[in-house]
C-alpha cells in the first residue's frame, strides 16, 4: 500500500472540503489513489462538499475586531456562495471564530491560519450548509507608540480600519466610517500611485476641450484638473462625511491627530462571479427529458 503523504491529504481536502482525518481515512482505504478516494467519497457524505468546492464564493461577510486600547485591529473576509447563507447564524458564528483567531494570533496568512482545527470546522460547515465557504483574506493594522486604530463595518459587507498618529480610537472609527462610505483611493495626496496619476492625466489630455490647445496650455489645464482629482480621491482632502464643512484632515486634527493610513474591504471585490443563465439551464434540462 502506498504511503499517505501530507500533500496527498492536502490535495484531497482542497478538492472535497472534507476534514483531515476523513480524507486520510479515504486515502488509506483507496490505497493512496486520490481519484478512487474521491469516487468512494461521492457515495457518502463527501458528495455534497465535493460538488460545492469548485463553486465561486463571492458573497459573505467582513468582520473586524479592535483592541480595547485601540492599539491594533484586524479585519477578515469570509465568503459564501449566496447572501442567504451569509445571514445564517452558523455562518456568522464561523466568521466570528475566524476573526477571534486572527485577533488572538495576529496571523494573517490564511494557509497557516486554517491548518488543522479551523479547516476541519470549515469543512463541516460546508457539509451542513451546502455551499462552498472560503476564508479569503485578513488584515492586521497595528499602531506604533502614540497611534490609535479604529474600525467600522457597514452591513457586514463593507469595512475599514484606520490608523491615526495621535487622536482617539473614536475619531479613527469615524474616519473608518467615512472610508467605508466614500472609498478614497489613498490616504494623502502624496500617497497616490504615480501610474494612477499618469493614467488620469492621459484621460484629461484626451478630453475634447483639450483638442488643438498649445502644449503649454494643455499642460497647465491638466495640472489644475489633476489637483482637483487628488483632492477628490485623497482621504485627508475629502469633505468629512459627518460634517461636509470640514475635511477629514481637519476633523482628525481637531481630535488631536493626523491620518496615517487605512485599509478597506468590500465583500467579493475582485472575484469574478459566475453568470448563470437559468433560462438556458431549464431549456437544456427540458431537451433531455
Short mmCIF file of C-alpha atoms in Angstrom, two decimals:
data_model
loop_
_atom_site.label_atom_id
_atom_site.label_comp_id
_atom_site.label_asym_id
_atom_site.label_seq_id
_atom_site.Cartn_x
_atom_site.Cartn_y
_atom_site.Cartn_z
CA UNK A 1 0.00 0.00 0.00
CA UNK A 2 1.29 3.48 -0.92
CA UNK A 3 2.27 5.76 1.94
CA UNK A 4 -0.26 8.52 2.59
CA UNK A 5 1.66 11.79 2.42
CA UNK A 6 0.62 15.15 3.85
CA UNK A 7 0.48 16.60 0.32
CA UNK A 8 -1.99 13.90 -0.75
CA UNK A 9 -4.21 14.66 2.22
CA UNK A 10 -3.96 18.38 1.47
CA UNK A 11 -4.97 17.88 -2.17
CA UNK A 12 -7.96 15.74 -1.24
CA UNK A 13 -9.06 18.28 1.36
CA UNK A 14 -8.84 21.08 -1.19
CA UNK A 15 -10.86 19.10 -3.72
CA UNK A 16 -13.52 17.89 -1.31
CA UNK A 17 -13.59 20.42 1.58
CA UNK A 18 -13.68 17.48 4.00
CA UNK A 19 -11.76 17.19 7.27
CA UNK A 20 -8.20 15.95 7.52
CA UNK A 21 -8.98 12.69 9.29
CA UNK A 22 -11.80 11.84 6.89
CA UNK A 23 -9.53 12.49 3.91
CA UNK A 24 -6.72 10.42 5.39
CA UNK A 25 -9.11 7.55 6.04
CA UNK A 26 -10.48 7.74 2.49
CA UNK A 27 -6.96 7.73 1.03
CA UNK A 28 -5.96 4.78 3.19
CA UNK A 29 -9.00 2.79 2.07
CA UNK A 30 -8.24 3.71 -1.56
CA UNK A 31 -4.59 2.67 -1.27
CA UNK A 32 -3.39 6.22 -1.83
CA UNK A 33 -5.35 6.68 -5.08
CA UNK A 34 -6.82 10.19 -4.89
CA UNK A 35 -9.27 9.67 -7.76
CA UNK A 36 -10.55 6.44 -6.23
CA UNK A 37 -10.84 8.15 -2.85
CA UNK A 38 -12.98 10.86 -4.44
CA UNK A 39 -15.11 8.26 -6.19
CA UNK A 40 -15.67 6.47 -2.88
CA UNK A 41 -16.45 9.72 -1.08
CA UNK A 42 -19.03 10.55 -3.72
CA UNK A 43 -21.03 7.59 -2.44
CA UNK A 44 -21.42 9.12 1.03
CA UNK A 45 -21.46 12.47 2.80
CA UNK A 46 -18.45 13.68 0.86
CA UNK A 47 -20.57 14.09 -2.27
CA UNK A 48 -22.16 17.33 -1.15
CA UNK A 49 -18.92 19.10 -0.25
CA UNK A 50 -17.07 17.77 -3.28
CA UNK A 51 -19.69 19.25 -5.55
CA UNK A 52 -19.61 22.61 -3.78
CA UNK A 53 -15.84 23.03 -3.59
CA UNK A 54 -15.45 24.31 -7.13
CA UNK A 55 -18.22 26.89 -6.97
CA UNK A 56 -17.49 30.59 -6.82
CA UNK A 57 -17.94 32.04 -3.33
CA UNK A 58 -18.38 35.78 -3.88
CA UNK A 59 -20.91 36.66 -1.19
CA UNK A 60 -20.26 36.51 2.54
CA UNK A 61 -19.24 38.88 5.28
CA UNK A 62 -16.46 41.05 6.65
CA UNK A 63 -15.74 41.11 10.38
CA UNK A 64 -13.47 43.45 12.30
CA UNK A 65 -12.14 43.39 15.85
CA UNK A 66 -10.28 46.24 17.51
CA UNK A 67 -8.37 46.10 20.80
CA UNK A 68 -9.95 47.94 23.72
CA UNK A 69 -6.90 50.21 23.94
CA UNK A 70 -7.06 50.91 20.17
CA UNK A 71 -3.52 49.57 19.75
CA UNK A 72 -4.42 47.26 16.87
CA UNK A 73 -7.28 45.89 14.84
CA UNK A 74 -7.98 43.04 12.45
CA UNK A 75 -10.34 42.60 9.53
CA UNK A 76 -11.28 39.36 7.77
CA UNK A 77 -13.40 38.41 4.76
CA UNK A 78 -15.17 35.05 4.69
CA UNK A 79 -17.10 34.16 1.55
CA UNK A 80 -20.16 32.08 0.78
CA UNK A 81 -21.95 31.42 -2.49
CA UNK A 82 -25.15 33.28 -1.59
CA UNK A 83 -26.19 36.22 0.53
CA UNK A 84 -28.80 33.96 2.14
CA UNK A 85 -26.07 31.81 3.71
CA UNK A 86 -24.16 34.94 4.77
CA UNK A 87 -27.11 35.70 7.08
CA UNK A 88 -27.15 32.20 8.57
CA UNK A 89 -26.30 32.01 12.28
CA UNK A 90 -23.88 29.12 11.75
CA UNK A 91 -22.01 31.10 9.12
CA UNK A 92 -21.94 34.17 11.38
CA UNK A 93 -20.54 32.11 14.24
CA UNK A 94 -17.81 30.79 11.92
CA UNK A 95 -16.85 34.30 10.77
CA UNK A 96 -16.56 35.43 14.37
CA UNK A 97 -14.44 32.39 15.19
CA UNK A 98 -12.03 33.30 12.39
CA UNK A 99 -11.89 36.95 13.44
CA UNK A 100 -11.21 35.96 17.05
CA UNK A 101 -8.38 33.66 15.97
CA UNK A 102 -6.75 36.31 13.77
CA UNK A 103 -7.13 38.83 16.61
CA UNK A 104 -5.56 36.48 19.15
CA UNK A 105 -2.66 35.33 16.96
CA UNK A 106 -2.16 38.37 14.67
CA UNK A 107 -1.67 35.79 11.93
CA UNK A 108 -2.96 37.00 8.56
CA UNK A 109 -1.55 34.11 6.50
CA UNK A 110 -4.72 32.23 5.62
CA UNK A 111 -2.99 28.96 4.71
CA UNK A 112 -1.25 28.60 8.08
CA UNK A 113 -4.19 30.07 10.00
CA UNK A 114 -6.59 27.45 8.65
CA UNK A 115 -4.38 24.40 9.24
CA UNK A 116 -5.98 21.75 11.42
CA UNK A 117 -8.96 22.63 13.59
CA UNK A 118 -10.24 25.67 11.69
CA UNK A 119 -10.09 23.90 8.32
CA UNK A 120 -11.97 20.96 9.78
CA UNK A 121 -14.60 23.34 11.11
CA UNK A 122 -14.89 24.97 7.69
CA UNK A 123 -15.33 21.58 6.02
CA UNK A 124 -18.05 20.63 8.48
CA UNK A 125 -19.83 23.91 7.80
CA UNK A 126 -19.70 23.25 4.05
CA UNK A 127 -21.35 19.90 4.71
CA UNK A 128 -24.02 21.38 6.96
CA UNK A 129 -24.92 24.46 4.92
CA UNK A 130 -24.43 23.01 1.46
CA UNK A 131 -22.37 25.85 -0.02
CA UNK A 132 -18.70 26.49 -0.54
CA UNK A 133 -17.26 28.56 2.31
CA UNK A 134 -13.92 30.30 1.84
CA UNK A 135 -11.75 32.29 4.22
CA UNK A 136 -10.38 34.75 1.68
CA UNK A 137 -8.16 37.32 3.40
CA UNK A 138 -7.21 39.00 6.65
CA UNK A 139 -5.60 42.33 7.52
CA UNK A 140 -3.80 43.47 10.66
CA UNK A 141 -3.30 47.16 11.46
CA UNK A 142 -1.05 47.95 14.42
CA UNK A 143 -0.47 51.39 15.90
CA UNK A 144 3.03 52.50 16.86
CA UNK A 145 3.56 54.38 20.12
CA UNK A 146 1.23 57.37 20.21
CA UNK A 147 -1.05 55.99 17.49
CA UNK A 148 -4.56 54.59 17.53
CA UNK A 149 -6.60 52.23 15.37
CA UNK A 150 -10.34 52.38 14.79
CA UNK A 151 -12.69 50.33 12.64
CA UNK A 152 -16.17 50.35 11.16
CA UNK A 153 -18.37 47.77 9.39
CA UNK A 154 -21.37 48.67 7.27
CA UNK A 155 -23.96 45.92 6.95
CA UNK A 156 -21.33 43.22 7.25
CA UNK A 157 -20.31 43.86 3.63
CA UNK A 158 -18.03 46.91 3.67
CA UNK A 159 -15.45 47.63 6.37
CA UNK A 160 -12.41 49.75 7.08
CA UNK A 161 -9.61 50.10 9.62
CA UNK A 162 -7.90 53.47 10.04
CA UNK A 163 -4.56 54.27 11.67
CA UNK A 164 -4.07 57.72 13.20
CA UNK A 165 -0.99 59.30 14.70
CA UNK A 166 -2.46 60.70 17.90
CA UNK A 167 -6.16 61.34 18.24
CA UNK A 168 -8.63 58.85 19.69
CA UNK A 169 -9.98 55.44 18.82
CA UNK A 170 -13.42 57.01 18.38
CA UNK A 171 -12.04 59.50 15.84
CA UNK A 172 -10.35 56.66 13.97
CA UNK A 173 -13.68 54.81 13.94
CA UNK A 174 -15.43 57.87 12.48
CA UNK A 175 -12.80 58.15 9.76
CA UNK A 176 -13.27 54.43 9.03
CA UNK A 177 -16.97 55.13 8.57
CA UNK A 178 -16.04 57.80 6.03
CA UNK A 179 -13.66 55.41 4.25
CA UNK A 180 -16.37 52.73 4.05
CA UNK A 181 -18.88 55.20 2.62
CA UNK A 182 -16.72 57.25 0.24
CA UNK A 183 -14.00 54.76 -0.77
CA UNK A 184 -10.99 57.09 -1.23
CA UNK A 185 -8.11 55.90 -3.40
CA UNK A 186 -5.35 56.84 -0.96
CA UNK A 187 -4.84 58.41 2.46
CA UNK A 188 -2.97 61.56 1.38
CA UNK A 189 -2.25 63.22 -1.99
CA UNK A 190 1.41 62.19 -1.72
CA UNK A 191 0.29 58.54 -1.45
CA UNK A 192 -1.41 58.49 -4.87
CA UNK A 193 0.39 55.95 -7.11
CA UNK A 194 2.25 57.64 -9.96
CA UNK A 195 0.83 55.20 -12.51
CA UNK A 196 -2.68 56.24 -11.49
CA UNK A 197 -1.76 59.91 -11.89
CA UNK A 198 -0.28 59.19 -15.31
CA UNK A 199 -3.42 57.33 -16.37
CA UNK A 200 -5.65 60.16 -15.16
CA UNK A 201 -3.51 62.74 -16.97
CA UNK A 202 -3.81 60.76 -20.21
CA UNK A 203 -7.58 60.77 -19.83
CA UNK A 204 -7.62 64.51 -19.19
CA UNK A 205 -5.44 65.28 -22.22
CA UNK A 206 -7.71 63.14 -24.42
CA UNK A 207 -10.85 65.10 -23.48
CA UNK A 208 -12.49 67.09 -26.32
CA UNK A 209 -11.79 70.55 -24.86
CA UNK A 210 -8.06 69.81 -24.97
CA UNK A 211 -8.06 69.33 -28.74
CA UNK A 212 -5.98 71.94 -30.56
CA UNK A 213 -4.67 73.53 -27.37
CA UNK A 214 -0.97 74.57 -27.36
CA UNK A 215 1.09 72.08 -25.35
CA UNK A 216 1.87 74.54 -22.54
CA UNK A 217 -1.81 75.50 -22.15
CA UNK A 218 -2.91 71.86 -22.17
CA UNK A 219 -0.29 71.05 -19.54
CA UNK A 220 -1.42 73.90 -17.29
CA UNK A 221 -5.06 72.85 -17.61
CA UNK A 222 -4.23 69.22 -16.93
CA UNK A 223 -2.30 70.12 -13.77
CA UNK A 224 -5.30 72.02 -12.44
CA UNK A 225 -7.58 69.07 -13.08
CA UNK A 226 -5.10 66.65 -11.55
CA UNK A 227 -5.04 68.78 -8.41
CA UNK A 228 -8.82 68.53 -8.25
CA UNK A 229 -8.63 64.76 -8.85
CA UNK A 230 -6.20 64.40 -5.94
CA UNK A 231 -8.47 66.40 -3.63
CA UNK A 232 -11.50 64.31 -4.57
CA UNK A 233 -9.75 60.96 -4.14
CA UNK A 234 -7.39 61.52 -1.19
CA UNK A 235 -8.92 60.78 2.21
CA UNK A 236 -7.44 63.77 4.02
CA UNK A 237 -8.74 66.26 1.43
CA UNK A 238 -12.30 64.93 1.19
CA UNK A 239 -15.24 66.65 2.92
CA UNK A 240 -15.87 64.64 6.08
CA UNK A 241 -18.99 62.53 5.65
CA UNK A 242 -20.39 63.51 9.08
CA UNK A 243 -19.64 67.21 8.59
CA UNK A 244 -19.01 68.32 4.97
CA UNK A 245 -17.96 71.78 6.21
CA UNK A 246 -14.58 70.36 7.20
CA UNK A 247 -12.15 67.99 5.55
CA UNK A 248 -11.22 64.66 7.07
CA UNK A 249 -7.77 66.09 7.90
CA UNK A 250 -9.39 69.00 9.75
CA UNK A 251 -11.68 66.66 11.68
CA UNK A 252 -8.76 64.47 12.76
CA UNK A 253 -6.62 67.48 13.66
CA UNK A 254 -9.41 68.77 15.93
CA UNK A 255 -9.30 65.38 17.66
CA UNK A 256 -5.55 65.78 18.22
CA UNK A 257 -4.24 63.52 15.49
CA UNK A 258 -3.39 63.06 11.84
CA UNK A 259 -4.26 60.41 9.28
CA UNK A 260 -1.57 57.80 8.60
CA UNK A 261 -3.28 55.08 6.57
CA UNK A 262 -6.40 52.99 6.07
CA UNK A 263 -7.44 49.57 4.81
CA UNK A 264 -10.83 48.99 3.20
CA UNK A 265 -12.58 45.77 2.20
CA UNK A 266 -15.77 45.06 0.32
CA UNK A 267 -17.29 41.60 0.09
CA UNK A 268 -16.45 39.87 -3.17
CA UNK A 269 -14.40 42.69 -4.69
CA UNK A 270 -12.08 41.36 -7.37
CA UNK A 271 -13.83 37.98 -7.54
CA UNK A 272 -15.15 37.11 -10.98
CA UNK A 273 -18.69 35.94 -10.37
CA UNK A 274 -20.14 33.19 -12.49
CA UNK A 275 -23.07 34.41 -14.54
CA UNK A 276 -25.74 31.73 -14.68
CA UNK A 277 -28.39 31.74 -17.41
CA UNK A 278 -31.21 29.94 -15.61
CA UNK A 279 -33.49 30.05 -18.65
CA UNK A 280 -30.82 28.27 -20.69
CA UNK A 281 -30.43 25.68 -17.94
CA UNK A 282 -34.17 25.00 -17.92
CA UNK A 283 -34.24 24.67 -21.73
CA UNK A 284 -31.29 22.27 -21.64
CA UNK A 285 -32.91 20.12 -18.98
CA UNK A 286 -36.21 20.11 -20.89
CA UNK A 287 -34.45 18.97 -24.05
CA UNK A 288 -33.03 15.99 -22.16
CA UNK A 289 -36.40 14.98 -20.77
#
